[in-house]
mmCIF file of C-alpha atoms (C1' of nucleotides) in Angstrom:
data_model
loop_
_atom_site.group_PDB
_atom_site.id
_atom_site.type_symbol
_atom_site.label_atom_id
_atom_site.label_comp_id
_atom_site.label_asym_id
_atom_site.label_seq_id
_atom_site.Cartn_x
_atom_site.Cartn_y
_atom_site.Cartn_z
ATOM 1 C CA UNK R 1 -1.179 1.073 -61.870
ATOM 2 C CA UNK R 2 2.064 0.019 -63.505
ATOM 3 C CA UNK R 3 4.963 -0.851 -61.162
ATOM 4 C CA UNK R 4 8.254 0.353 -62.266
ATOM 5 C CA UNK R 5 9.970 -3.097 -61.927
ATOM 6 C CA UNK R 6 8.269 -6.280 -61.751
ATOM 7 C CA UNK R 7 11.157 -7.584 -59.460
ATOM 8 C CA UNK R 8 12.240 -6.499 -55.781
ATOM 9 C CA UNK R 9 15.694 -5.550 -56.809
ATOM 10 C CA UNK R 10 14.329 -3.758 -59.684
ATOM 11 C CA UNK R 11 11.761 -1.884 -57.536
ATOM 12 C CA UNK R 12 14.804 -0.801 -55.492
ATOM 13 C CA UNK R 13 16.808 0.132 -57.886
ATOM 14 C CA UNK R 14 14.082 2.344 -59.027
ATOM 15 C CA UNK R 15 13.439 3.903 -55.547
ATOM 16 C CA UNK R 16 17.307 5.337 -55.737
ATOM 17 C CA UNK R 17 16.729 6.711 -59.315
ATOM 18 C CA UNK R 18 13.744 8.572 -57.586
ATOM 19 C CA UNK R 19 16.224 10.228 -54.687
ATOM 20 C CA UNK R 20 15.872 7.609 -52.194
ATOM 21 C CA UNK R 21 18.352 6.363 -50.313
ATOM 22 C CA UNK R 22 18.838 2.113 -50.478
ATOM 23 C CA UNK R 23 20.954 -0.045 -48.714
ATOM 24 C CA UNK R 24 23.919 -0.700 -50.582
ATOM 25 C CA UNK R 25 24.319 -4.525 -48.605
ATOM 26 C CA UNK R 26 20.882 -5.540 -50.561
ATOM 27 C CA UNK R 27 22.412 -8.711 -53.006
ATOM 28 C CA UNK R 28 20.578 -11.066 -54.956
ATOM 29 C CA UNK R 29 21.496 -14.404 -55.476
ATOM 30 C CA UNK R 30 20.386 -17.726 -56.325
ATOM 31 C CA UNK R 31 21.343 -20.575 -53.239
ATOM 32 C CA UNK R 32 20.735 -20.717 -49.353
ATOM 33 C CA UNK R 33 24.349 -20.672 -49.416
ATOM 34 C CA UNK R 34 24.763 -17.579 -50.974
ATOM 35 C CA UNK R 35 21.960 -15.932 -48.784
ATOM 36 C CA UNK R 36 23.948 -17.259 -45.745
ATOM 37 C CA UNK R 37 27.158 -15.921 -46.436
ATOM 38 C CA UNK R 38 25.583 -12.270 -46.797
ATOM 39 C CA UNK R 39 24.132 -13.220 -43.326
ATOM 40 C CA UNK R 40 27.879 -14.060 -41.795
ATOM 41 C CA UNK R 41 29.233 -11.035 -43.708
ATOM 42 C CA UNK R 42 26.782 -8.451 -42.604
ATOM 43 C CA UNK R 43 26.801 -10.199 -38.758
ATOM 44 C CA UNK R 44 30.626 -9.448 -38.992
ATOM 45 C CA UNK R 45 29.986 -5.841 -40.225
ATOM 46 C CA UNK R 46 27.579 -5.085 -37.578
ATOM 47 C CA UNK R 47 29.611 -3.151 -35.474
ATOM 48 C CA UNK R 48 30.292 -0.759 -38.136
ATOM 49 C CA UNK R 49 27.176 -0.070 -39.801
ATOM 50 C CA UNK R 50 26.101 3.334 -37.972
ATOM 51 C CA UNK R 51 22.749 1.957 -37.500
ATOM 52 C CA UNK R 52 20.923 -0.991 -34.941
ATOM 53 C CA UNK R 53 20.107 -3.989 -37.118
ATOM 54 C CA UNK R 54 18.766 -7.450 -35.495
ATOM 55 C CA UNK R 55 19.398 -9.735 -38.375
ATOM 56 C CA UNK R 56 18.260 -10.508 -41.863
ATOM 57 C CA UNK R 57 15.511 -10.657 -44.751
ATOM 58 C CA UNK R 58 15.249 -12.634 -47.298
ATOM 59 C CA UNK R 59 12.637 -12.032 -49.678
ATOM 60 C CA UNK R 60 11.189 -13.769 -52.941
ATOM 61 C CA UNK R 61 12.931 -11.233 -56.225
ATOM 62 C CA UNK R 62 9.747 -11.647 -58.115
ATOM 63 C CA UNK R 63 6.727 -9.818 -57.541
ATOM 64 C CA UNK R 64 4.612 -11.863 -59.227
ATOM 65 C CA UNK R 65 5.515 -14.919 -57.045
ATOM 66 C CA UNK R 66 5.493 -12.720 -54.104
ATOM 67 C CA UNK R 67 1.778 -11.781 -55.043
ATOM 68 C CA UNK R 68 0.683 -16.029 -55.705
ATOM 69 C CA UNK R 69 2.443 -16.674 -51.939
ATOM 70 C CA UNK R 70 1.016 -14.166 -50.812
ATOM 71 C CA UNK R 71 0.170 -14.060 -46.959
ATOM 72 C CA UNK R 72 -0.648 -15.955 -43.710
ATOM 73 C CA UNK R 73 -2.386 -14.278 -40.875
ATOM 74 C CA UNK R 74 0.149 -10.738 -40.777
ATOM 75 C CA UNK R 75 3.112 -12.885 -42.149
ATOM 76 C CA UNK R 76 3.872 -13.366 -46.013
ATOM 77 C CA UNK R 77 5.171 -16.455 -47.276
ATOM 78 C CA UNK R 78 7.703 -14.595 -49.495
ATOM 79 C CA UNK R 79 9.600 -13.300 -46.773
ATOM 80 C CA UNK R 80 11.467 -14.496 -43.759
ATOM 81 C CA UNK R 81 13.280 -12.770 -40.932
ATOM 82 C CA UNK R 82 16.888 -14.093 -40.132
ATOM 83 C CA UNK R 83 18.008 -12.455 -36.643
ATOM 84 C CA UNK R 84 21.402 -12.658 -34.935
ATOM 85 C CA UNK R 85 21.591 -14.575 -31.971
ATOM 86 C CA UNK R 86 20.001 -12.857 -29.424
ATOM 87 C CA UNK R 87 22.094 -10.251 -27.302
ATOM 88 C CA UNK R 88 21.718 -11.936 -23.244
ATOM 89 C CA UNK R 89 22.434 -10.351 -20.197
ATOM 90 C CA UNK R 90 22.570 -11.547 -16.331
ATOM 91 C CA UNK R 91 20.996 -9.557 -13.525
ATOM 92 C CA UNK R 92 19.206 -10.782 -10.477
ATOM 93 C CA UNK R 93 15.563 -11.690 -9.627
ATOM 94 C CA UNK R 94 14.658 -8.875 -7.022
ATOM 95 C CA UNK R 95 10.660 -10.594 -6.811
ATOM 96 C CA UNK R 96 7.734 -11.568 -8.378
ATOM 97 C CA UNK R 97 4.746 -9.869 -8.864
ATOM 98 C CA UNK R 98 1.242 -11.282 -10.182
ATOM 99 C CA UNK R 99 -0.838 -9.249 -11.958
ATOM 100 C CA UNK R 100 -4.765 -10.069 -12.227
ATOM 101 C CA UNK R 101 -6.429 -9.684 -15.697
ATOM 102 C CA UNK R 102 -9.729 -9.376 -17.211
ATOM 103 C CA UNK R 103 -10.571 -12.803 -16.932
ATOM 104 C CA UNK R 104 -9.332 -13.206 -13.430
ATOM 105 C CA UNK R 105 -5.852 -15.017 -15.128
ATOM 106 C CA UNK R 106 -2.758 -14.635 -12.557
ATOM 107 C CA UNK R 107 0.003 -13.886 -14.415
ATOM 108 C CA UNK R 108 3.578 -13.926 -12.778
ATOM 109 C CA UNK R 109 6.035 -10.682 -13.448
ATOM 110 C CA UNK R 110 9.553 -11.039 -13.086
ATOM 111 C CA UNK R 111 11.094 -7.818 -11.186
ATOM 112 C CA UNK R 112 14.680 -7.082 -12.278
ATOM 113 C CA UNK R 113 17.162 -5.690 -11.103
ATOM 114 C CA UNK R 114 18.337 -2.987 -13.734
ATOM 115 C CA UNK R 115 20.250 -4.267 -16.547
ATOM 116 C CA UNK R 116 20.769 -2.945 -20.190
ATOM 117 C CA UNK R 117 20.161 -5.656 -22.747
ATOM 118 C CA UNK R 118 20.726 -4.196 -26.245
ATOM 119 C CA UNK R 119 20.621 -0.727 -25.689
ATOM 120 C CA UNK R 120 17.460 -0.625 -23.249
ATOM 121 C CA UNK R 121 17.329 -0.934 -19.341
ATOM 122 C CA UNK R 122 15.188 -4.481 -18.712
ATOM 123 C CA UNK R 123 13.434 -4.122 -15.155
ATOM 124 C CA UNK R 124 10.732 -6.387 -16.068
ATOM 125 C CA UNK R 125 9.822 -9.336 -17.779
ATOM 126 C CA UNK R 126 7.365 -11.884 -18.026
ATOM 127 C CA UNK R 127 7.390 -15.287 -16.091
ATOM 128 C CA UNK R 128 4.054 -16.599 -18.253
ATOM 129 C CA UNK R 129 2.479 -18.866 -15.539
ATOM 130 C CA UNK R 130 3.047 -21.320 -12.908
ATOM 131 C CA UNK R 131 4.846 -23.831 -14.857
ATOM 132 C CA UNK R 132 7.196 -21.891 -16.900
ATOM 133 C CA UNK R 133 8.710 -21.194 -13.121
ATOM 134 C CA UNK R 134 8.686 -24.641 -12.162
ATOM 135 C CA UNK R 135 10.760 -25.384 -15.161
ATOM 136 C CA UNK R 136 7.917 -27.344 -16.857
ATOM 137 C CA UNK R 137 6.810 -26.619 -20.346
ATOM 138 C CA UNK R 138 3.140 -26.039 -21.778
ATOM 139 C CA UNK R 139 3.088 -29.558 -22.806
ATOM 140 C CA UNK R 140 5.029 -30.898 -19.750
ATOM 141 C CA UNK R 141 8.600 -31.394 -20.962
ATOM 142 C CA UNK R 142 11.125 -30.142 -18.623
ATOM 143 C CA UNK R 143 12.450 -26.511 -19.665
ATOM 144 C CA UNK R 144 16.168 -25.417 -18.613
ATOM 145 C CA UNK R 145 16.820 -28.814 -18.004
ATOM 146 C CA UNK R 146 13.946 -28.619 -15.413
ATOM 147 C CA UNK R 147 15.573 -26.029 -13.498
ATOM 148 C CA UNK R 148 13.002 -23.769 -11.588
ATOM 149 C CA UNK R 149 13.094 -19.874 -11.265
ATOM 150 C CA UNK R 150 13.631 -18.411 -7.551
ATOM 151 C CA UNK R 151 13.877 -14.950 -6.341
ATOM 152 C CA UNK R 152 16.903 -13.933 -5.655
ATOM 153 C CA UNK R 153 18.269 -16.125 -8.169
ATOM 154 C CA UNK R 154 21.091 -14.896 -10.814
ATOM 155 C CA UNK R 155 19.087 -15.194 -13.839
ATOM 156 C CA UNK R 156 20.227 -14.825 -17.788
ATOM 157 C CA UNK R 157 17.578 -12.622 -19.811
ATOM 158 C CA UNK R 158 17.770 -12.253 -23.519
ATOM 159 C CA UNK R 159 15.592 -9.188 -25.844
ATOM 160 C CA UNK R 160 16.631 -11.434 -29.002
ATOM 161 C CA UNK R 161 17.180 -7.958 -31.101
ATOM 162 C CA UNK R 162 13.633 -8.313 -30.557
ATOM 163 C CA UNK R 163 11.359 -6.272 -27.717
ATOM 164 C CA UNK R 164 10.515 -8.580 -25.319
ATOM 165 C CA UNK R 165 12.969 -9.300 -22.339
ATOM 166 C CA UNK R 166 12.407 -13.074 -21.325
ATOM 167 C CA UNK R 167 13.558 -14.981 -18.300
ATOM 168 C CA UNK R 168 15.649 -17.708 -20.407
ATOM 169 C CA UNK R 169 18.064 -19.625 -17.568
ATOM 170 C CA UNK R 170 18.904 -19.602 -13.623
ATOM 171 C CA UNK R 171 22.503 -19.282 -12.398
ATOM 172 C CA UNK R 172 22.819 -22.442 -10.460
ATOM 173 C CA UNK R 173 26.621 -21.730 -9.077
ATOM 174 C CA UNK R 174 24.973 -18.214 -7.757
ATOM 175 C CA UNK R 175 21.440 -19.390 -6.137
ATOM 176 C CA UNK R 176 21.394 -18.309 -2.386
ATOM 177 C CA UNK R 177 22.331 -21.309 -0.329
ATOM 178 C CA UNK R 178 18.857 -20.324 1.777
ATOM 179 C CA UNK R 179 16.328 -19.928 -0.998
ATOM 180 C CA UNK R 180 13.133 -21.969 -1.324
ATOM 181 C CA UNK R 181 11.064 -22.809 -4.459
ATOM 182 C CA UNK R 182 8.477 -19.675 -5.485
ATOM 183 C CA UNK R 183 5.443 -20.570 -3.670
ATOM 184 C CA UNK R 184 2.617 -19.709 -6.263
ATOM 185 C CA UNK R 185 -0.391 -18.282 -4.678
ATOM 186 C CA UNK R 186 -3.422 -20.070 -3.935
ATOM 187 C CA UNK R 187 -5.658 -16.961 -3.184
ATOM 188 C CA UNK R 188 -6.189 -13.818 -5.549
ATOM 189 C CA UNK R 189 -3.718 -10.967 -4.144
ATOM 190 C CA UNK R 190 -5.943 -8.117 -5.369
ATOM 191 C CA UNK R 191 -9.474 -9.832 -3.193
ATOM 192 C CA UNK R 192 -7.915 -12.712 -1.249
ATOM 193 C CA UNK R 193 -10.517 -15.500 -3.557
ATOM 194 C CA UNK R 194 -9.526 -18.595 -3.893
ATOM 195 C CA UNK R 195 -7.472 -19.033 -6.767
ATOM 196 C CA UNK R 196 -8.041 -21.969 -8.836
ATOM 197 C CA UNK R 197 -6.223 -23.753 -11.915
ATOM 198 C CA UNK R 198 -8.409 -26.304 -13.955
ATOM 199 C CA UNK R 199 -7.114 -30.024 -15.144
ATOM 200 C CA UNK R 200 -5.197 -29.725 -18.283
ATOM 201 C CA UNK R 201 -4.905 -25.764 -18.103
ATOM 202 C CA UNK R 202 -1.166 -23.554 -17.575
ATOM 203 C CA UNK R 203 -3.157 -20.768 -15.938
ATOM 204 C CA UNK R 204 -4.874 -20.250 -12.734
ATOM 205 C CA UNK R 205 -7.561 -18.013 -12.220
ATOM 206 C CA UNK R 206 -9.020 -15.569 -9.249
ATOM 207 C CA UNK R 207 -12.279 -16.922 -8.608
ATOM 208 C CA UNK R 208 -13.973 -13.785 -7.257
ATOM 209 C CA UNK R 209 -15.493 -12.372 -10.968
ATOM 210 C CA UNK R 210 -16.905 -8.832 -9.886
ATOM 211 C CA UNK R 211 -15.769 -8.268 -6.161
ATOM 212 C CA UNK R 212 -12.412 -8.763 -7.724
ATOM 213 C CA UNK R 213 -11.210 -4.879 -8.123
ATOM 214 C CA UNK R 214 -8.483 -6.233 -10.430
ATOM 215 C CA UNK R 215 -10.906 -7.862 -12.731
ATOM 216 C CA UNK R 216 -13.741 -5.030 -12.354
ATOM 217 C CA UNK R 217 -10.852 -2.554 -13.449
ATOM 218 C CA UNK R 218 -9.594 -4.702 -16.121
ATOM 219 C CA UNK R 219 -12.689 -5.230 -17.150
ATOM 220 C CA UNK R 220 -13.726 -2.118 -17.417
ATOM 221 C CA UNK R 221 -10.764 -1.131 -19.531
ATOM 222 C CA UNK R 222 -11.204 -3.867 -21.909
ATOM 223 C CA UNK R 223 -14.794 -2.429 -22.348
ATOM 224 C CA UNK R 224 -13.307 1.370 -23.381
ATOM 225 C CA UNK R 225 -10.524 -0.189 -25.280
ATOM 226 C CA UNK R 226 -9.816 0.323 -29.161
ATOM 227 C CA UNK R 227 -11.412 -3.094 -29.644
ATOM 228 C CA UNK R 228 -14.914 -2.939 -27.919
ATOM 229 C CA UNK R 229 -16.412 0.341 -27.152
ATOM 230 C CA UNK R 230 -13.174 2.625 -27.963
ATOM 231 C CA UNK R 231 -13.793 5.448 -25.552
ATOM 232 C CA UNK R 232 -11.078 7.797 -26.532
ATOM 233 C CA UNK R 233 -9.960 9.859 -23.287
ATOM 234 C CA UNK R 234 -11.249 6.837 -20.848
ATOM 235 C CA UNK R 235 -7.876 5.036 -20.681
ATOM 236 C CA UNK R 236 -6.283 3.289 -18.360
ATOM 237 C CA UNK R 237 -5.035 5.533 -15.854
ATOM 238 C CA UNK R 238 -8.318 7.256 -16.053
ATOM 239 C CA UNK R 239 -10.791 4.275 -15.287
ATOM 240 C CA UNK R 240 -8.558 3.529 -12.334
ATOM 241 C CA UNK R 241 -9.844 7.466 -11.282
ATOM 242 C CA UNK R 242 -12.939 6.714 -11.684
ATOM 243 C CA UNK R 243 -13.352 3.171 -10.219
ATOM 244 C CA UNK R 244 -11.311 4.394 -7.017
ATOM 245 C CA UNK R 245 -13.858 8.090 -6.517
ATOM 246 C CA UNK R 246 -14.774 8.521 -3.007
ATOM 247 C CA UNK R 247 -17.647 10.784 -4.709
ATOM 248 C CA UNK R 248 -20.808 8.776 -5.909
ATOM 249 C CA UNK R 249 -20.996 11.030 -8.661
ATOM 250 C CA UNK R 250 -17.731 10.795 -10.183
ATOM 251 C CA UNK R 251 -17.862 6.119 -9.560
ATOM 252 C CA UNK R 252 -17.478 4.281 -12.153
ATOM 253 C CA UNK R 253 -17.589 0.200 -11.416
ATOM 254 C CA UNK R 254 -19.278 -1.378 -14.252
ATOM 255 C CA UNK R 255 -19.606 -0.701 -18.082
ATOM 256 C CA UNK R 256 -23.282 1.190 -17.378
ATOM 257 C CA UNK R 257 -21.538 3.794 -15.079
ATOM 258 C CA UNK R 258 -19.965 5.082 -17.690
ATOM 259 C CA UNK R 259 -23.061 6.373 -19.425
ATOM 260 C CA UNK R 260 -24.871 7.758 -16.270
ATOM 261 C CA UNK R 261 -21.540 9.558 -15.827
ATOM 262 C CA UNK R 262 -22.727 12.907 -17.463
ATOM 263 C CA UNK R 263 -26.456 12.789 -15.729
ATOM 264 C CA UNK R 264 -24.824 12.047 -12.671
ATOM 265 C CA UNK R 265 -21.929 14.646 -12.537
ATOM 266 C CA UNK R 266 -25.220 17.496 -13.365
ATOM 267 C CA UNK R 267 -26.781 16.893 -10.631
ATOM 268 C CA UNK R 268 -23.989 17.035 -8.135
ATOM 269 C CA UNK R 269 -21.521 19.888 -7.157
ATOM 270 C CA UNK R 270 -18.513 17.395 -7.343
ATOM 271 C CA UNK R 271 -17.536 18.744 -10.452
ATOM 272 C CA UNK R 272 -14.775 16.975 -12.452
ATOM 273 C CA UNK R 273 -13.319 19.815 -14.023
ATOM 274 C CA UNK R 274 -11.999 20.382 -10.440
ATOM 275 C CA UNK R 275 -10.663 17.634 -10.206
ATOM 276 C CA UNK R 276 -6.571 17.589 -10.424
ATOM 277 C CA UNK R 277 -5.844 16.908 -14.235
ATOM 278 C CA UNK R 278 -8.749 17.433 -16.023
ATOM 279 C CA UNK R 279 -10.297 20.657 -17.173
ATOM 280 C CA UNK R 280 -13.025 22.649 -19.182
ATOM 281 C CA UNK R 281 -11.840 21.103 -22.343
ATOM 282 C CA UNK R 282 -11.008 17.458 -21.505
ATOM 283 C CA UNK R 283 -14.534 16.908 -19.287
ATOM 284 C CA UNK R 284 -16.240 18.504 -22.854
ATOM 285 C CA UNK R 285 -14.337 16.009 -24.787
ATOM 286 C CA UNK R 286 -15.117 12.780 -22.406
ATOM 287 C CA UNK R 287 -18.570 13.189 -22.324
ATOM 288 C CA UNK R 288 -18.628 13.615 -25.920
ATOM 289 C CA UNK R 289 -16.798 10.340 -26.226
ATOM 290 C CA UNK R 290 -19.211 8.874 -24.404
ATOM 291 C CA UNK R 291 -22.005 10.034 -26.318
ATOM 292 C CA UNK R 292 -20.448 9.279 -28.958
ATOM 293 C CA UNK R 293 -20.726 5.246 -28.147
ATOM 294 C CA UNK R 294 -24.715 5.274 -26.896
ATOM 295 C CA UNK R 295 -25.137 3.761 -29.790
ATOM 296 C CA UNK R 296 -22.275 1.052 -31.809
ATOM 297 C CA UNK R 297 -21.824 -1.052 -34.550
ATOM 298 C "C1'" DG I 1 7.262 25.159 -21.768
ATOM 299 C "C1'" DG I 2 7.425 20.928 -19.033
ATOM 300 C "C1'" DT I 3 4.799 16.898 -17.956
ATOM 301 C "C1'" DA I 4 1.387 13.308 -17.861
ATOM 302 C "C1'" DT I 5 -1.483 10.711 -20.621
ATOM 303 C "C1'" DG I 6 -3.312 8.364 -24.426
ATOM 304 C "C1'" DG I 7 -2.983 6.708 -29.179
ATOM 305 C "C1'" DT I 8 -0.511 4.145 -32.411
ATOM 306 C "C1'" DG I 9 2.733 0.908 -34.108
ATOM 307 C "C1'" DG I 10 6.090 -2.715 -33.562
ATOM 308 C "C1'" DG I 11 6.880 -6.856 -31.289
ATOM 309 C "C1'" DT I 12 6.951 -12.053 -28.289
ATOM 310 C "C1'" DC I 13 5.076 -16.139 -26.066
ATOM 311 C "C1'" DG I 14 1.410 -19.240 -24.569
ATOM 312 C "C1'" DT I 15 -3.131 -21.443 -25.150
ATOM 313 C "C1'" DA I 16 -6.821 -23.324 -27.740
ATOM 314 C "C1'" DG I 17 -9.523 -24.625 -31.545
ATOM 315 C "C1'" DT I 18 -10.213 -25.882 -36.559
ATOM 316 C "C1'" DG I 19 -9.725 -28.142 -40.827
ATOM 317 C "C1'" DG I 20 -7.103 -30.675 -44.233
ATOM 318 C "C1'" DC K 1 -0.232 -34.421 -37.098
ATOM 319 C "C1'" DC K 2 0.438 -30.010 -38.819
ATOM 320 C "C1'" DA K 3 -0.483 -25.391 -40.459
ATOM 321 C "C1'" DC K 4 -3.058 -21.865 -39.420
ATOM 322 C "C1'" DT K 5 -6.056 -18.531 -36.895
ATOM 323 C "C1'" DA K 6 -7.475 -16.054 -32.934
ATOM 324 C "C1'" DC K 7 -6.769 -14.183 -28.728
ATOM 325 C "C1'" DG K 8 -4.867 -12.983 -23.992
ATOM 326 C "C1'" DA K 9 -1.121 -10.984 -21.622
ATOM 327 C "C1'" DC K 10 2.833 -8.393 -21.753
ATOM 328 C "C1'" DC K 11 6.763 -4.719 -23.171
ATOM 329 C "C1'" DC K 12 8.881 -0.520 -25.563
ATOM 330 C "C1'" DA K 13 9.271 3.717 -28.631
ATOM 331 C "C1'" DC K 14 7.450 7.717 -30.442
ATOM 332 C "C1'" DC K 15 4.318 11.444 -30.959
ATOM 333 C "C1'" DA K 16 0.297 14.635 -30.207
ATOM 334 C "C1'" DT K 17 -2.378 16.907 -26.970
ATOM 335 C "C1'" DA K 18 -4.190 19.136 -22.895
ATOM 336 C "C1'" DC K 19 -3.216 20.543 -18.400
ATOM 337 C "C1'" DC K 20 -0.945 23.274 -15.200
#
DNA sequence: GGTATGGTGGGTCGTAGTGG
DNA sequence: CCACTACGACCCACCATACC
């Protein structure tokens, strides 16, 4: 097919002779320096634009060159995101929760008190593992200056424009004159297993594989996900029903469950279209997922 | 018609391995 | 050593759908 310009700005230009509707702050130009004045200018105009912007893009004019760059992994080489520095915020650590994954990985959640960081209320964010609340980084270095991460600690979170919320410093002046260091746990807190982290790894791992209801949930959703077996209408929420049913003909607790299910469910008078939430329809539909995936790729 | 849920898309950070 | 790839774990917004 033939483009209409063989240039960005010319592609553009062409959108708005079509009806479209282009941003009138779009420049061209020909140094860094140039490119980073437009960045100050439109950083100082920010406030005014009517819309939520988090920064920059530069891109490559020609699309010829744009096509011999072309792409790494999801990112082009023609094309690089500039962002604003990140809005930050200060709220306090109310606790820290670890969740249990698939692979039995303990990963520490920070719980937040509410705080609105660019234009969304933060209760959560992610601690990454042991170290990162120590105030050691993955290769050992000390992180905010090697201060570590307590609850009840005033802590400074950032969403850098971006979606994340991160845990980035600690309030010294405001740490509770009685507060100890977060005591990481040694034992799974979903089965109590010992909880151990291997020589030269950041994470630490629940070492109770399949008693572990965290990692027989987990994996069980990791087996219905869009990835593997991509059971539509057996999502999360859903294989928690299941794994929890007091009747033996609604349990689900590993993978091959999941495809007695329907035999199962005949032959009793438990019937899951009685149960709170599902119906006629949606129990038709499930089972037809699930027949669906007998047989994959 | 309100609500819960799932699907989809848009993201970050950390870890680990590979090949030039 | 560095660029790159892959993957795990996590968060948020928006929308369609089925249930009640």
């Amino acid at each position: 097919a033939t483009m209409p310009a063989d240039t960005q700005m010319g592609m553009v230009a062409a959108f708005e002779r079509f009806g479209f509707r282009v941003n009138p702050l779009m420049k061209l130009f020909d140094s860094v320096e140039g490119l980073l004045e437009q960045y100050r200018l439109i950083e100082s105009n920010r406030a005014t634009l009517g819309y939520d912007i988090d920064g920059v893009v530069y891109k490559v004019n020609s699309l010829e060159l744009q096509q011999r760059l072309g792409f790494v992994s999801r990112s082009p080489r023609w094309a690089i995101a500039h962002k604003f520095p990140a809005e930050k915020a200060t709220t306090i650590l109310t606790g820290i929760d670890i969740q249990v994954g698939r692979t039995g990985a303990l990963t520490p959640v920070a719980r937040l008190a509410p705080v609105t960081v660019g234009g969304v209320v933060v209760t959560n964010a992610t601690l990454h593992n042991e170290d990162y609340i120590k105030g050691i980084g993955n290769s050992g270095q000390p992180i905010r200056e090697g201060r570590d991460i307590r609850i009840g600690d005033t802590v400074s979170i950032q969403r850098a424009g971006d979606v994340i919320p991160q845990v980035i410093d600690v309030v010294m002046e405001k740490r509770p004159p009685d507060s100890v260091p977060y005591a990481f746990p040694v034992l799974c807190p979903a089965c109590g297993s010992h909880a151990v982290r291997e020589e030269g790894e950041a994470v630490r791992r629940c070492t109770g594989g399949l008693i572990c209801p965290a990692q027989a949930v987990e994996r069980l959703r990791h087996f219905v996900s869009r990835g593997a077996f991509d059971i539509e209408g057996l999502g999360e929420k859903q294989i928690e029903f299941f794994f929890h049913a007091e009747d033996p003909s609604l349990r689900i607790y590993s993978p091959a469950d999941i495809f007695t299910l329907k035999a199962r469910q005949a032959a009793s008078l438990t019937k899951l279209e009685n149960v709170d939430g599902f119906g006629a329809t949606s129990v038709r539909k499930l089972f037809a997922a699930i027949d669906d995936r007998r047989q994959v790729e």
